[in-house]
CSV table of C-alpha atoms in Angstrom, one decimal:
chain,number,residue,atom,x,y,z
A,1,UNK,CA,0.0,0.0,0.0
A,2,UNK,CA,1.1,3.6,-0.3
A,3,UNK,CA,2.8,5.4,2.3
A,4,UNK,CA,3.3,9.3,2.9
A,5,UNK,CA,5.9,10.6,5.4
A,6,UNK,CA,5.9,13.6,7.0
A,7,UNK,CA,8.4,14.9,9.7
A,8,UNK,CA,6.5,14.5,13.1
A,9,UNK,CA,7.3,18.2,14.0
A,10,UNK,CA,8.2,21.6,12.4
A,11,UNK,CA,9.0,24.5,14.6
A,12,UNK,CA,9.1,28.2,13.1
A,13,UNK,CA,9.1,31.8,14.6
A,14,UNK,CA,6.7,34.1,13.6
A,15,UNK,CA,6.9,35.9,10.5
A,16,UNK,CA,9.3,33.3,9.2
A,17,UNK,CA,8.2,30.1,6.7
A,18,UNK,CA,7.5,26.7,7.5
A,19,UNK,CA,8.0,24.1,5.5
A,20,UNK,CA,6.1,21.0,5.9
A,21,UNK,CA,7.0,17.8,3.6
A,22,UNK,CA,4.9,14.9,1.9
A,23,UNK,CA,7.1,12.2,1.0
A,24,UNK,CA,6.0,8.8,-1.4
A,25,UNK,CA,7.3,7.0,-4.3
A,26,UNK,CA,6.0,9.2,-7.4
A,27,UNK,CA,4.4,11.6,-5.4
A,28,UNK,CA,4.5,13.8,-8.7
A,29,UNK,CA,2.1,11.8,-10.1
A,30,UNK,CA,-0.6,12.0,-7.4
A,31,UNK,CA,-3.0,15.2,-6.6
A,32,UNK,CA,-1.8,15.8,-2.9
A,33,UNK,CA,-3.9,17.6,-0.9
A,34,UNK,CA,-2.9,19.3,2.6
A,35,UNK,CA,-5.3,19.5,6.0
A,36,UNK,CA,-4.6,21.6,9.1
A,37,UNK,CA,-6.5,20.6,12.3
A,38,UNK,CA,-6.5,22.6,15.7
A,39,UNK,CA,-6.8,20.9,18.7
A,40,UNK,CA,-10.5,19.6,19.3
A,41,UNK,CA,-11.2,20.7,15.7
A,42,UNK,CA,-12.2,19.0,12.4
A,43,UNK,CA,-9.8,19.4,9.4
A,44,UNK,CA,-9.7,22.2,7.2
A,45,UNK,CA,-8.7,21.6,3.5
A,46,UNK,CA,-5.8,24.3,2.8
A,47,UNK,CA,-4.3,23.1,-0.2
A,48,UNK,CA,-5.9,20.7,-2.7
A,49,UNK,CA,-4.8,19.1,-6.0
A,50,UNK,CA,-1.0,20.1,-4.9
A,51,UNK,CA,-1.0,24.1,-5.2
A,52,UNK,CA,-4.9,25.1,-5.4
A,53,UNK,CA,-6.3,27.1,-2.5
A,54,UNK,CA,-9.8,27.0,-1.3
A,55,UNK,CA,-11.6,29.9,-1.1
A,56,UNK,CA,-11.2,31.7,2.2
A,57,UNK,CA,-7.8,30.2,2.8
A,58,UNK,CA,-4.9,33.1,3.4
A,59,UNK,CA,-2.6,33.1,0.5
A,60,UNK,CA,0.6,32.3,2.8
A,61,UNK,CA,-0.7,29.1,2.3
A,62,UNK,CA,0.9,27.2,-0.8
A,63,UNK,CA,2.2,24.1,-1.8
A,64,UNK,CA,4.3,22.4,-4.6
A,65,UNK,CA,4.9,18.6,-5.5
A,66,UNK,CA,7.8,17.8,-7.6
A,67,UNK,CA,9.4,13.6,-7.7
A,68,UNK,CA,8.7,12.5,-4.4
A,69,UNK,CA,8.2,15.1,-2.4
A,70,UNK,CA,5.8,17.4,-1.5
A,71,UNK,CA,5.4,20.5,0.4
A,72,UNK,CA,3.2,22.7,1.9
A,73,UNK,CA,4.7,26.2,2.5
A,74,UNK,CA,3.3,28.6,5.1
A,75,UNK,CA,4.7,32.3,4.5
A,76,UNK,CA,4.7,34.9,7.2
A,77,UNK,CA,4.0,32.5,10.4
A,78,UNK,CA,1.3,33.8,12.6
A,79,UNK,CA,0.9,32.4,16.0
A,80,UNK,CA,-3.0,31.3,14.8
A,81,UNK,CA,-1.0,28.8,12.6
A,82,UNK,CA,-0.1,26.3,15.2
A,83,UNK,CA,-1.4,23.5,14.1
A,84,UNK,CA,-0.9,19.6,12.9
A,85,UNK,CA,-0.9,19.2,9.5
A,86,UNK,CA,-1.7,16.5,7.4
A,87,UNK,CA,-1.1,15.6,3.4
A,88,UNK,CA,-3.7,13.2,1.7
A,89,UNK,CA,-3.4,11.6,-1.8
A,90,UNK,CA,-6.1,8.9,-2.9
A,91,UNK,CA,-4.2,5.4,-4.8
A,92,UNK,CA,-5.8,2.1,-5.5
A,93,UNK,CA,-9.4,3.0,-4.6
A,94,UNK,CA,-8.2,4.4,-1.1
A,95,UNK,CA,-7.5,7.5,0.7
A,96,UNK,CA,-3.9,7.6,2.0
A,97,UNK,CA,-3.0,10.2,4.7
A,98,UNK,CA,0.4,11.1,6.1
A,99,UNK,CA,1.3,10.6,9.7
A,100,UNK,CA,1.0,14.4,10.2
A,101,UNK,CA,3.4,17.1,10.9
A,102,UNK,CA,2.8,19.5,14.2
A,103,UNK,CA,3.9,22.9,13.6
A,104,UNK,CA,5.2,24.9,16.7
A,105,UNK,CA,4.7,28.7,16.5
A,106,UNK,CA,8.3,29.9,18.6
B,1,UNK,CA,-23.2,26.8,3.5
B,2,UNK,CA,-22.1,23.8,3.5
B,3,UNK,CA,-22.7,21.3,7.0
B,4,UNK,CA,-22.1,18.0,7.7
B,5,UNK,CA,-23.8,17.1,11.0
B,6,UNK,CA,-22.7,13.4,12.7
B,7,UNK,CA,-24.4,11.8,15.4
B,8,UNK,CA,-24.7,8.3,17.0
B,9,UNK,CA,-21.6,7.9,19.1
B,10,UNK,CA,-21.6,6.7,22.1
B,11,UNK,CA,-19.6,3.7,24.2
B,12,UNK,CA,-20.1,-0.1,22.8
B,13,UNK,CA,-18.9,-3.3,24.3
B,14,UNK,CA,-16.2,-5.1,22.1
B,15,UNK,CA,-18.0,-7.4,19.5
B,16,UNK,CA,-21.1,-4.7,19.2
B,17,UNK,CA,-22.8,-2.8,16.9
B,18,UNK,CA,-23.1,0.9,16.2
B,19,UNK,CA,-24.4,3.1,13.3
B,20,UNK,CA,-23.2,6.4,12.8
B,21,UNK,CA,-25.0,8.9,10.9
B,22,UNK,CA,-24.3,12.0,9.0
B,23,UNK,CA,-26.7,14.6,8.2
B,24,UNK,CA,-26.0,16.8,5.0
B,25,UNK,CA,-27.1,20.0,4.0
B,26,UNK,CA,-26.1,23.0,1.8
B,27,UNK,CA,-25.1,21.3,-1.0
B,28,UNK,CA,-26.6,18.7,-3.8
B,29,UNK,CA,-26.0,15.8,-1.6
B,30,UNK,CA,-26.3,13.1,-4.7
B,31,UNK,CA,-23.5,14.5,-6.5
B,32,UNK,CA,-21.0,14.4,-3.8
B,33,UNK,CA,-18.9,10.9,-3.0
B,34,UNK,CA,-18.4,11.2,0.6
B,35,UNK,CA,-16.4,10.0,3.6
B,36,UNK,CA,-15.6,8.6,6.4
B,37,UNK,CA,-12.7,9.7,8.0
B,38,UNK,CA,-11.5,7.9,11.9
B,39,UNK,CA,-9.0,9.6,14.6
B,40,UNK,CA,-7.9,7.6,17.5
B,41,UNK,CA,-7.2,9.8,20.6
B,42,UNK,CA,-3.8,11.6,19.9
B,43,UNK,CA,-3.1,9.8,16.6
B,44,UNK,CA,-3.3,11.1,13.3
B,45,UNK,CA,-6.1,11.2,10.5
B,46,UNK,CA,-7.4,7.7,8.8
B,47,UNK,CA,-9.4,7.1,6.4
B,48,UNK,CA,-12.4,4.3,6.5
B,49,UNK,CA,-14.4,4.1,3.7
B,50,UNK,CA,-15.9,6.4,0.9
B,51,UNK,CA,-19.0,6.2,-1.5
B,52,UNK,CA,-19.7,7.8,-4.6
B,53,UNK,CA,-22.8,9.7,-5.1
B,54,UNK,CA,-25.3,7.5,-6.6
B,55,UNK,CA,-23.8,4.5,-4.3
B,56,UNK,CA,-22.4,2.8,-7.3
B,57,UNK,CA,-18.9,2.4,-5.8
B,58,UNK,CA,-17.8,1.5,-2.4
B,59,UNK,CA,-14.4,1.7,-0.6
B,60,UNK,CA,-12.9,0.4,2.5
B,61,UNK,CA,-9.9,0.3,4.1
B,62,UNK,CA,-8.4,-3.2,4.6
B,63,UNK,CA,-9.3,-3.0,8.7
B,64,UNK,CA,-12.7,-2.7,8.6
B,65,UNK,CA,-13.4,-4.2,5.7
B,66,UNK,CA,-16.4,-7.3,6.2
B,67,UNK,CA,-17.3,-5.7,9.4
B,68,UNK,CA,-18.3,-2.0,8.7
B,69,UNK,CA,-21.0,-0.7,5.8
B,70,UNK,CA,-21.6,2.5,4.3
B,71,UNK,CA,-24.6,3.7,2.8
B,72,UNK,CA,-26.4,6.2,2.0
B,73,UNK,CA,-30.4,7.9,1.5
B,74,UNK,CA,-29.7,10.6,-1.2
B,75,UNK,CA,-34.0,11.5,-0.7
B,76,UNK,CA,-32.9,12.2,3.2
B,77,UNK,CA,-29.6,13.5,2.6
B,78,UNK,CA,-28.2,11.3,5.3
B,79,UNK,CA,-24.9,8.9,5.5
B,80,UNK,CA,-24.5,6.2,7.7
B,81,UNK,CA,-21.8,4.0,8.8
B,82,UNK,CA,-22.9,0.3,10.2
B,83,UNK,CA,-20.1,-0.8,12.2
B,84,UNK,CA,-20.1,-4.1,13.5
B,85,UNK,CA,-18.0,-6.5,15.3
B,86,UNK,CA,-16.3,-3.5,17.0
B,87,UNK,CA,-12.9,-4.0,18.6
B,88,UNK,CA,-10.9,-1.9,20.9
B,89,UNK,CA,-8.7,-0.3,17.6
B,90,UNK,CA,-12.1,1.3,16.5
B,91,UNK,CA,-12.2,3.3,18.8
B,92,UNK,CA,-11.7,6.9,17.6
B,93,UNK,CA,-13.4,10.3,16.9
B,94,UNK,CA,-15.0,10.0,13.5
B,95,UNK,CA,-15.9,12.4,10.9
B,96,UNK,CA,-17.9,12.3,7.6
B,97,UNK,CA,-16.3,14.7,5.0
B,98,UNK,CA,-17.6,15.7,1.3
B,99,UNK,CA,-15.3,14.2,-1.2
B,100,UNK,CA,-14.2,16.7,-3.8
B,101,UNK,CA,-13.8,15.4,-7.6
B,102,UNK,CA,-9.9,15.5,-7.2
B,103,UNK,CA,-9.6,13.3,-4.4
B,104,UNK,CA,-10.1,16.0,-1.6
B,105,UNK,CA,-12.1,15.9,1.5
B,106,UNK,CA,-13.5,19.9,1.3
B,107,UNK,CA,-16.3,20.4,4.1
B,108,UNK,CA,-15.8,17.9,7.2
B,109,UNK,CA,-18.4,17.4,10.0
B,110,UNK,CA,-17.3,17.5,14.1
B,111,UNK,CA,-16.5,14.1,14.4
B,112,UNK,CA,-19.0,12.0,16.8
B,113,UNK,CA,-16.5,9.6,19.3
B,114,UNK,CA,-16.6,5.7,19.2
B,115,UNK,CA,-15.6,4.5,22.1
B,116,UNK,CA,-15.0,0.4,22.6
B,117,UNK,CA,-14.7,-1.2,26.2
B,118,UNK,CA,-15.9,-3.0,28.3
């Protein structure tokens, strides 16, 4: 089955850029979508279809997938960012989701 | 505006039955494949099962599969989740989501908790 891997943890000060990563064989070939979830919150969809924002989602929100890898970028940290973060791909008739990133606001 | 509404959590013996149910509303339910998405406490996101829009196609991942069934009344705008045989690894937070044509999950509902003891 297919596997994503994300780093468990990403720490950033504000007003910097976090990077979080979305690693699997091929990855390129995938639509990889990204998730952030707040403590006692349900996901929200950030990025979908590797780089397309939903509407109402800040444009410091981005992402990119190149070979195996890839990333969701958050410009200009805010401290409302803290999060975890999850990257999602569908393969073989099942949704596969990452192990999740938690971003620490410094 | 788009909601997704689950109830029918609650605590369950191992070996027992519970259906979870999803109310929709907002959007043209019968063109949506939806989903079920499970969170153990602390743990990260997985996904359970999804069904298209006209029921046509069914998925399930490999852990649940022969003991939980989705389904759903496009009339009532409702989703269900029959989950049966329930061990102590089902238990979890879970959420019904609206699938998006690429593959997304774009509106998710609270998440209704599952718990399994005895």
């Amino acid at each position: 089955s297919y596997v994503l891997t994300q780093p468990p943890s990403v720490s950033v000060a504000p007003g910097q850029t976090a990077r979080i990563t979305c690693g699997g064989e091929s990855i390129e070939d995938k639509s990889v979508h990204w998730y952030q979830q707040k403590p006692g919150q349900a996901p929200v969809l950030v990025v979908y279809d590797d780089s397309d924002r939903p509407s109402g989602i800040p444009d410091r929100f981005s992402g990119s997938n190149s070979e195996n890898t890839a990333t969701l970028t958050i410009s200009r940290v805010e401290a409302g960012d803290e999060a975890d973060f999850y990257c999602q791909v569908w393969d073989s008739s099942s949704d596969v989701f990452g192990g999740g990133t938690k971003l620490t606001v410094l | 505006e788009v909601q997704l509404v689950g109830s029918g959590g609650g605590l369950v013996k191992p070996g027992g039955s519970l259906r979870l149910s999803c109310e929709a509303s907002g959007f043209s339910f019968s063109h949506y494949t939806m989903n079920w998405v499970r969170q153990a406490p602390g743990k990260g996101l997985e996904w359970v099962s999804s069904i298209s829009g006209d029921d046509s196609y069914v998925y399930y991942v490999g852990s649940v599969k022969g003991r939980f069934t989705v389904s759903r009344d496009n009339a009532k705008n409702l989703l269900y989740l029959q989950m049966s045989r329930l061990r102590a690894e089902d238990t979890a937070f879970y959420f019904c989501a609206r699938g998006d044509r690429g593959g997304s999950s774009d509106h998710w509902g609270q998440g209704v908790l599952v718990t399994v003891s005895s």
